[in-house]
Amino acid sequence: MHILLIGAGGREHALAWKLAQSPTLTRLSAAPGNPGIAQHATIIDVDTNDFAAVAQFCTDTAVGLVVVGPEAPLVAGLADVLRAAGIAVFGPSAAAAMLEGSKGFVKALCAAHAIPTAAFARHDDADSAIADLSRFGLPVVIKADGLAAGKGVIIATDAAEAVAAVRDMFDGSFGAAGTSIVIEEFMVGEEVSLFALCDGKTILPFGSAQDHKRVGDGDTGPNTGGMGAYSPAPCLTGELEAAAMENIIRPTVAAMAAAGSPYVGVLYAGLMLTAEGPKLVEYNCRFGDPECQVLLPRYRGDLAALLLAAATGRLDACDAPFSDDSAITIVMAAKGYPAAPAKGGAIRLPDAVPAHCQIFHAGTAQAGGALVANGGRVLNIGAQAADLASAQAAAYALVERVDFADGFYRKDIGWRGVK
C-alpha cells in the first residue's frame, strides 16, 4: 500500500518511523516533511495547503491511504476533499474536527449530552466576558475558542490577570482563534491524555500519556505545545479509563454520528481526574505532539493496517497491542521558545542511537549540508524501558550526547510518573 503522510513535525516523524515498519506498506510519501521524516519517506513537492493538488497526487500515484498529522488541514476540510475523490483518509471531516476547532462547540456538545466537564461560558466580546468572570472564582481558565497551536489557554490566578487575558485574546494575541473565548471553572486533579481510534462507529482505545505544558522545570512559566511526555499514565487506572470511555468518549462519538458527522481518526481526550471522576478538559482531533512520540514506540502492531481499518470502517476486527514498557520523550527547544525561538542554530546528532531510544525531528532543516533548528520545538529525544525511571535515565543520557548550543530542555520530564 502507498501511504501519503501530511505534516512536518515530531508527531509526523514518529508516524513515519512507525509506518515504515509496517509489512503492508509498499511506499511512503510525505509532505512537507522534514529531515527526520526523509529518513523513512520520499518527500514530495506538493503544496499541502492546495487540497486539490494533494488529491491529484493521490490519484496519480495510487495512494491507498492518507494519514493527516496536524489539526489545521483537518479543520480546514482536507479529509473532505480527499474522500470526495475516493481516497481513504485517516482523519476526521471538517465537521467532525470541530471537536478541536471550536472549544465552544465541544462545551455545547457536553452540555447537550451530559458529558462531564468544567462549568463554562462562551463570549464573543471582551466586555461581556469580563462582566462574567466573577462567578467563576479564582483561579479561572480562559481559552481562545479556535486553534491556537496548543497555546491558547491562560490560567489566571487573580482578577487583574483574568481581565488582561480576556482583553489580550480579543485584541488578537492568538489571532483569529481569539475572536471568541470560553471561560471555564478551574478543575482540580491530575491531568491525563487518553487516545481512541474511531471509524465512525467502532471505538478502539489506543493508550494514555501525560505531558508537560509549562516551559520551565517544576511546571513553571508559560504554556507551550508540550515540553515532554511519557506513556502510559500511571494515574489512569483501568477503572478510570473505563469510566472515561463510557461517560466521555462513547457519548461524544455517538453524538457526532447522530448529527451526521461520524468521527473517523484518532480522538484525543484531555482529561482531569477529579474527585467526582474523569472530566473532559478538551478534545484534539489528531495524535498529540509530543504524546504520539511516546505512544507509537509502545505500539506492537501493524500501524498502516490499523489506520487503514479505521479509515474504511473496519475497526471492529482490530485490536491494539501495546508493550508493558514505559516510554518517555524530552523536547529540545530553541532558546526563546515559546515567545521568539532562535532559528538557524547548528545541531550535531550522535552517530549511533541505542535500539531502545529514538531521536525524532520536530523543527529542523538542512542548510548547507548541516542540520539546523527551524522551529520552536526542535528535537524529541525518547527512550523505552521496563519502568519509567529507567526510561527517563536513558533519554536524558541521550540528550547529553546531542550538540545543540542554541537549545534547551526541561530537566524533570516524567517527574509525576516517577514519583
mmCIF file of C-alpha atoms in Angstrom, residues 115-388:
data_model
loop_
_atom_site.group_PDB
_atom_site.id
_atom_site.type_symbol
_atom_site.label_atom_id
_atom_site.label_comp_id
_atom_site.label_asym_id
_atom_site.label_seq_id
_atom_site.Cartn_x
_atom_site.Cartn_y
_atom_site.Cartn_z
ATOM 1 C CA ILE A 115 -20.738 14.653 29.299
ATOM 2 C CA PRO A 116 -18.799 15.620 32.452
ATOM 3 C CA THR A 117 -16.693 18.754 32.015
ATOM 4 C CA ALA A 118 -15.952 22.068 33.727
ATOM 5 C CA ALA A 119 -18.659 24.724 34.090
ATOM 6 C CA PHE A 120 -18.217 27.263 31.295
ATOM 7 C CA ALA A 121 -19.430 30.295 29.400
ATOM 8 C CA ARG A 122 -18.715 31.355 25.822
ATOM 9 C CA HIS A 123 -18.335 35.027 24.893
ATOM 10 C CA ASP A 124 -17.899 36.962 21.666
ATOM 11 C CA ASP A 125 -16.832 40.300 23.159
ATOM 12 C CA ALA A 126 -14.495 41.421 25.921
ATOM 13 C CA ASP A 127 -16.992 43.446 27.973
ATOM 14 C CA SER A 128 -19.492 40.632 28.461
ATOM 15 C CA ALA A 129 -16.671 38.190 29.236
ATOM 16 C CA ILE A 130 -15.140 40.469 31.860
ATOM 17 C CA ALA A 131 -18.527 41.032 33.467
ATOM 18 C CA ASP A 132 -18.962 37.241 33.705
ATOM 19 C CA LEU A 133 -15.584 36.455 35.280
ATOM 20 C CA SER A 134 -16.602 36.923 38.890
ATOM 21 C CA ARG A 135 -18.975 33.955 39.004
ATOM 22 C CA PHE A 136 -16.143 31.518 38.193
ATOM 23 C CA GLY A 137 -13.912 32.377 41.153
ATOM 24 C CA LEU A 138 -10.130 32.072 41.097
ATOM 25 C CA PRO A 139 -8.110 30.573 39.558
ATOM 26 C CA VAL A 140 -10.099 30.804 36.336
ATOM 27 C CA VAL A 141 -9.327 29.282 32.939
ATOM 28 C CA ILE A 142 -9.610 31.453 29.814
ATOM 29 C CA LYS A 143 -9.341 29.805 26.404
ATOM 30 C CA ALA A 144 -9.280 31.066 22.849
ATOM 31 C CA ASP A 145 -12.171 29.309 21.120
ATOM 32 C CA GLY A 146 -10.285 28.346 17.948
ATOM 33 C CA LEU A 147 -6.994 26.715 17.022
ATOM 34 C CA ALA A 148 -4.000 28.285 18.771
ATOM 35 C CA ALA A 149 -1.275 25.627 18.315
ATOM 36 C CA GLY A 150 -1.791 24.345 21.854
ATOM 37 C CA LYS A 151 -1.043 27.717 23.437
ATOM 38 C CA GLY A 152 -4.417 29.488 23.652
ATOM 39 C CA VAL A 153 -5.037 28.783 27.336
ATOM 40 C CA ILE A 154 -4.460 31.145 30.270
ATOM 41 C CA ILE A 155 -4.921 30.097 33.896
ATOM 42 C CA ALA A 156 -5.424 33.393 35.733
ATOM 43 C CA THR A 157 -4.772 33.433 39.468
ATOM 44 C CA ASP A 158 -6.058 36.939 40.217
ATOM 45 C CA ALA A 159 -8.746 39.249 38.841
ATOM 46 C CA ALA A 160 -6.355 41.634 37.095
ATOM 47 C CA GLU A 161 -4.645 38.785 35.285
ATOM 48 C CA ALA A 162 -8.005 37.387 34.189
ATOM 49 C CA VAL A 163 -9.165 40.719 32.785
ATOM 50 C CA ALA A 164 -5.838 41.191 30.994
ATOM 51 C CA ALA A 165 -6.069 37.711 29.474
ATOM 52 C CA VAL A 166 -9.559 38.387 28.137
ATOM 53 C CA ARG A 167 -8.522 41.711 26.624
ATOM 54 C CA ASP A 168 -5.344 40.237 25.120
ATOM 55 C CA MET A 169 -7.301 37.477 23.401
ATOM 56 C CA PHE A 170 -9.852 39.841 21.904
ATOM 57 C CA ASP A 171 -7.019 42.201 20.921
ATOM 58 C CA GLY A 172 -5.516 39.429 18.776
ATOM 59 C CA SER A 173 -2.814 37.777 20.907
ATOM 60 C CA PHE A 174 -3.926 34.416 19.474
ATOM 61 C CA GLY A 175 -5.072 35.708 16.104
ATOM 62 C CA ALA A 176 -8.407 34.567 14.726
ATOM 63 C CA ALA A 177 -8.577 31.848 17.414
ATOM 64 C CA GLY A 178 -9.428 34.537 19.978
ATOM 65 C CA THR A 179 -12.365 36.198 18.231
ATOM 66 C CA SER A 180 -14.477 34.132 20.635
ATOM 67 C CA ILE A 181 -13.412 32.813 24.036
ATOM 68 C CA VAL A 182 -14.501 30.256 26.608
ATOM 69 C CA ILE A 183 -14.284 30.901 30.349
ATOM 70 C CA GLU A 184 -14.111 27.773 32.496
ATOM 71 C CA GLU A 185 -14.042 26.863 36.138
ATOM 72 C CA PHE A 186 -10.633 25.680 37.305
ATOM 73 C CA MET A 187 -10.730 21.920 37.842
ATOM 74 C CA VAL A 188 -8.559 20.283 40.496
ATOM 75 C CA GLY A 189 -6.944 16.910 39.851
ATOM 76 C CA GLU A 190 -4.394 15.056 37.768
ATOM 77 C CA GLU A 191 -4.456 15.834 34.036
ATOM 78 C CA VAL A 192 -4.037 12.950 31.619
ATOM 79 C CA SER A 193 -4.418 12.209 27.901
ATOM 80 C CA LEU A 194 -6.487 9.277 26.630
ATOM 81 C CA PHE A 195 -6.498 8.224 22.978
ATOM 82 C CA ALA A 196 -9.024 6.240 20.956
ATOM 83 C CA LEU A 197 -9.200 5.285 17.298
ATOM 84 C CA CYS A 198 -12.620 5.659 15.653
ATOM 85 C CA ASP A 199 -14.066 4.559 12.325
ATOM 86 C CA GLY A 200 -17.356 6.412 12.690
ATOM 87 C CA LYS A 201 -18.985 3.793 14.890
ATOM 88 C CA THR A 202 -16.398 1.480 16.479
ATOM 89 C CA ILE A 203 -14.060 2.850 19.163
ATOM 90 C CA LEU A 204 -10.691 1.256 19.981
ATOM 91 C CA PRO A 205 -8.707 2.528 22.994
ATOM 92 C CA PHE A 206 -5.162 3.480 21.979
ATOM 93 C CA GLY A 207 -3.159 4.207 25.104
ATOM 94 C CA SER A 208 -2.606 7.033 27.553
ATOM 95 C CA ALA A 209 0.050 9.634 28.253
ATOM 96 C CA GLN A 210 0.869 12.650 30.374
ATOM 97 C CA ASP A 211 2.691 15.689 29.061
ATOM 98 C CA HIS A 212 4.357 18.802 30.473
ATOM 99 C CA LYS A 213 2.899 22.033 29.068
ATOM 100 C CA ARG A 214 4.884 24.601 31.048
ATOM 101 C CA VAL A 215 8.212 25.674 29.607
ATOM 102 C CA GLY A 216 10.200 25.506 32.850
ATOM 103 C CA ASP A 217 11.257 22.933 35.428
ATOM 104 C CA GLY A 218 8.747 22.412 38.199
ATOM 105 C CA ASP A 219 5.898 23.191 35.769
ATOM 106 C CA THR A 220 6.662 26.913 35.762
ATOM 107 C CA GLY A 221 6.490 29.587 33.075
ATOM 108 C CA PRO A 222 4.170 29.983 30.090
ATOM 109 C CA ASN A 223 2.285 27.171 28.399
ATOM 110 C CA THR A 224 3.886 25.608 25.342
ATOM 111 C CA GLY A 225 2.883 22.988 22.815
ATOM 112 C CA GLY A 226 4.459 20.456 25.200
ATOM 113 C CA MET A 227 7.985 20.055 26.588
ATOM 114 C CA GLY A 228 7.890 16.290 27.002
ATOM 115 C CA ALA A 229 5.622 13.329 27.693
ATOM 116 C CA TYR A 230 5.521 9.779 28.983
ATOM 117 C CA SER A 231 3.272 6.745 28.476
ATOM 118 C CA PRO A 232 1.387 5.022 29.965
ATOM 119 C CA ALA A 233 -0.039 7.447 32.505
ATOM 120 C CA PRO A 234 0.281 5.735 35.919
ATOM 121 C CA CYS A 235 -2.614 7.745 37.376
ATOM 122 C CA LEU A 236 -5.120 6.479 34.787
ATOM 123 C CA THR A 237 -6.179 3.165 36.289
ATOM 124 C CA GLY A 238 -8.196 0.647 34.313
ATOM 125 C CA GLU A 239 -11.298 1.686 36.238
ATOM 126 C CA LEU A 240 -10.794 5.376 35.475
ATOM 127 C CA GLU A 241 -10.094 4.652 31.802
ATOM 128 C CA ALA A 242 -13.290 2.601 31.547
ATOM 129 C CA ALA A 243 -15.257 5.444 33.138
ATOM 130 C CA ALA A 244 -13.793 7.966 30.698
ATOM 131 C CA MET A 245 -14.573 5.743 27.730
ATOM 132 C CA GLU A 246 -18.145 5.155 28.886
ATOM 133 C CA ASN A 247 -19.057 8.651 30.079
ATOM 134 C CA ILE A 248 -16.996 10.882 27.771
ATOM 135 C CA ILE A 249 -15.672 9.302 24.567
ATOM 136 C CA ARG A 250 -18.543 6.942 23.679
ATOM 137 C CA PRO A 251 -21.321 9.541 24.025
ATOM 138 C CA THR A 252 -19.219 12.016 22.033
ATOM 139 C CA VAL A 253 -18.719 9.609 19.135
ATOM 140 C CA ALA A 254 -22.394 8.642 19.249
ATOM 141 C CA ALA A 255 -23.439 12.302 19.221
ATOM 142 C CA MET A 256 -21.240 13.088 16.223
ATOM 143 C CA ALA A 257 -22.637 10.114 14.308
ATOM 144 C CA ALA A 258 -26.222 11.108 15.155
ATOM 145 C CA ALA A 259 -25.509 14.635 13.911
ATOM 146 C CA GLY A 260 -24.370 13.280 10.532
ATOM 147 C CA SER A 261 -20.668 13.919 11.212
ATOM 148 C CA PRO A 262 -19.256 10.482 12.064
ATOM 149 C CA TYR A 263 -15.818 10.733 13.641
ATOM 150 C CA VAL A 264 -13.020 8.949 11.762
ATOM 151 C CA GLY A 265 -9.432 9.118 13.000
ATOM 152 C CA VAL A 266 -7.865 9.426 16.418
ATOM 153 C CA LEU A 267 -9.788 11.183 19.167
ATOM 154 C CA TYR A 268 -7.525 12.598 21.849
ATOM 155 C CA ALA A 269 -9.305 13.405 25.091
ATOM 156 C CA GLY A 270 -7.567 15.632 27.590
ATOM 157 C CA LEU A 271 -8.997 14.586 30.949
ATOM 158 C CA MET A 272 -8.936 15.891 34.501
ATOM 159 C CA LEU A 273 -9.146 13.160 37.119
ATOM 160 C CA THR A 274 -11.258 14.972 39.692
ATOM 161 C CA ALA A 275 -12.728 13.792 42.991
ATOM 162 C CA GLU A 276 -16.005 13.262 41.078
ATOM 163 C CA GLY A 277 -14.323 11.147 38.392
ATOM 164 C CA PRO A 278 -12.817 11.913 34.966
ATOM 165 C CA LYS A 279 -13.967 15.145 33.327
ATOM 166 C CA LEU A 280 -13.215 16.418 29.827
ATOM 167 C CA VAL A 281 -10.743 19.282 29.557
ATOM 168 C CA GLU A 282 -10.690 19.403 25.755
ATOM 169 C CA TYR A 283 -10.570 17.281 22.616
ATOM 170 C CA ASN A 284 -7.932 17.130 19.903
ATOM 171 C CA CYS A 285 -8.690 15.638 16.502
ATOM 172 C CA ARG A 286 -5.191 14.185 15.952
ATOM 173 C CA PHE A 287 -2.392 12.433 17.794
ATOM 174 C CA GLY A 288 -0.827 14.694 20.378
ATOM 175 C CA ASP A 289 2.596 16.203 19.940
ATOM 176 C CA PRO A 290 4.704 15.045 21.819
ATOM 177 C CA GLU A 291 2.288 12.322 23.036
ATOM 178 C CA CYS A 292 2.446 10.496 19.707
ATOM 179 C CA GLN A 293 6.205 10.136 20.212
ATOM 180 C CA VAL A 294 5.631 8.005 23.333
ATOM 181 C CA LEU A 295 2.551 6.095 22.160
ATOM 182 C CA LEU A 296 3.960 4.680 18.933
ATOM 183 C CA PRO A 297 7.178 3.203 20.376
ATOM 184 C CA ARG A 298 4.943 1.131 22.680
ATOM 185 C CA TYR A 299 2.547 0.002 19.920
ATOM 186 C CA ARG A 300 3.307 -3.526 18.720
ATOM 187 C CA GLY A 301 1.001 -3.930 15.723
ATOM 188 C CA ASP A 302 0.950 -3.021 12.025
ATOM 189 C CA LEU A 303 0.155 0.688 12.162
ATOM 190 C CA ALA A 304 -0.547 1.024 8.433
ATOM 191 C CA ALA A 305 -3.134 -1.771 8.531
ATOM 192 C CA LEU A 306 -4.729 -0.370 11.682
ATOM 193 C CA LEU A 307 -5.083 3.182 10.350
ATOM 194 C CA LEU A 308 -6.497 1.858 7.071
ATOM 195 C CA ALA A 309 -9.070 -0.161 9.030
ATOM 196 C CA ALA A 310 -10.110 2.997 10.876
ATOM 197 C CA ALA A 311 -10.346 4.931 7.607
ATOM 198 C CA THR A 312 -12.509 2.271 5.959
ATOM 199 C CA GLY A 313 -14.913 1.337 8.763
ATOM 200 C CA ARG A 314 -13.306 -1.963 9.785
ATOM 201 C CA LEU A 315 -12.046 -1.307 13.315
ATOM 202 C CA ASP A 316 -14.422 -3.917 14.747
ATOM 203 C CA ALA A 317 -12.000 -6.622 13.583
ATOM 204 C CA CYS A 318 -8.907 -4.952 15.130
ATOM 205 C CA ASP A 319 -7.069 -4.803 18.403
ATOM 206 C CA ALA A 320 -4.255 -2.524 19.597
ATOM 207 C CA PRO A 321 -1.415 -4.421 21.291
ATOM 208 C CA PHE A 322 0.920 -2.308 23.428
ATOM 209 C CA SER A 323 4.139 -3.139 25.216
ATOM 210 C CA ASP A 324 4.099 -3.029 29.013
ATOM 211 C CA ASP A 325 7.227 -0.860 28.862
ATOM 212 C CA SER A 326 7.230 2.816 29.759
ATOM 213 C CA ALA A 327 8.178 5.388 27.146
ATOM 214 C CA ILE A 328 9.336 8.982 27.566
ATOM 215 C CA THR A 329 10.290 11.815 25.248
ATOM 216 C CA ILE A 330 12.126 15.045 26.064
ATOM 217 C CA VAL A 331 11.696 18.121 23.900
ATOM 218 C CA MET A 332 14.797 20.084 22.978
ATOM 219 C CA ALA A 333 13.590 23.581 22.095
ATOM 220 C CA ALA A 334 15.314 26.597 20.604
ATOM 221 C CA LYS A 335 16.285 29.363 23.007
ATOM 222 C CA GLY A 336 13.499 31.934 23.227
ATOM 223 C CA TYR A 337 10.695 29.369 22.868
ATOM 224 C CA PRO A 338 7.734 29.785 23.152
ATOM 225 C CA ALA A 339 7.855 33.569 22.569
ATOM 226 C CA ALA A 340 10.580 34.066 19.941
ATOM 227 C CA PRO A 341 12.599 30.912 19.249
ATOM 228 C CA ALA A 342 16.009 31.350 17.616
ATOM 229 C CA LYS A 343 16.286 29.692 14.209
ATOM 230 C CA GLY A 344 19.382 28.502 12.387
ATOM 231 C CA GLY A 345 21.309 27.046 15.335
ATOM 232 C CA ALA A 346 23.591 24.173 14.330
ATOM 233 C CA ILE A 347 22.745 20.668 15.527
ATOM 234 C CA ARG A 348 25.034 17.656 15.667
ATOM 235 C CA LEU A 349 23.369 14.342 16.474
ATOM 236 C CA PRO A 350 25.084 11.211 17.858
ATOM 237 C CA ASP A 351 26.441 8.825 15.246
ATOM 238 C CA ALA A 352 24.668 5.898 16.906
ATOM 239 C CA VAL A 353 21.471 5.710 18.964
ATOM 240 C CA PRO A 354 20.612 2.764 21.262
ATOM 241 C CA ALA A 355 17.926 0.400 19.976
ATOM 242 C CA HIS A 356 15.526 1.390 22.756
ATOM 243 C CA CYS A 357 15.890 5.120 22.004
ATOM 244 C CA GLN A 358 14.750 7.473 19.229
ATOM 245 C CA ILE A 359 15.502 10.992 18.067
ATOM 246 C CA PHE A 360 12.508 12.493 16.274
ATOM 247 C CA HIS A 361 12.905 15.739 14.323
ATOM 248 C CA ALA A 362 10.282 18.320 15.245
ATOM 249 C CA GLY A 363 11.623 21.592 13.844
ATOM 250 C CA THR A 364 14.768 21.005 11.800
ATOM 251 C CA ALA A 365 16.053 21.853 8.322
ATOM 252 C CA GLN A 366 19.099 21.269 6.163
ATOM 253 C CA ALA A 367 21.242 24.326 5.436
ATOM 254 C CA GLY A 368 24.486 23.993 3.508
ATOM 255 C CA GLY A 369 24.642 20.295 4.246
ATOM 256 C CA ALA A 370 24.234 20.843 8.001
ATOM 257 C CA LEU A 371 21.301 20.203 10.287
ATOM 258 C CA VAL A 372 19.884 23.391 11.862
ATOM 259 C CA ALA A 373 16.988 24.451 14.053
ATOM 260 C CA ASN A 374 13.911 25.601 12.142
ATOM 261 C CA GLY A 375 11.230 25.961 14.782
ATOM 262 C CA GLY A 376 10.438 26.318 18.461
ATOM 263 C CA ARG A 377 10.427 22.660 19.418
ATOM 264 C CA VAL A 378 13.364 21.209 17.537
ATOM 265 C CA LEU A 379 14.025 17.607 18.632
ATOM 266 C CA ASN A 380 12.256 14.884 20.619
ATOM 267 C CA ILE A 381 14.658 12.575 22.459
ATOM 268 C CA GLY A 382 12.942 9.378 23.600
ATOM 269 C CA ALA A 383 13.577 6.052 25.288
ATOM 270 C CA GLN A 384 11.686 2.962 26.460
ATOM 271 C CA ALA A 385 12.390 0.691 29.420
ATOM 272 C CA ALA A 386 10.667 -1.671 31.825
ATOM 273 C CA ASP A 387 9.932 1.216 34.189
ATOM 274 C CA LEU A 388 9.617 4.970 33.786
#
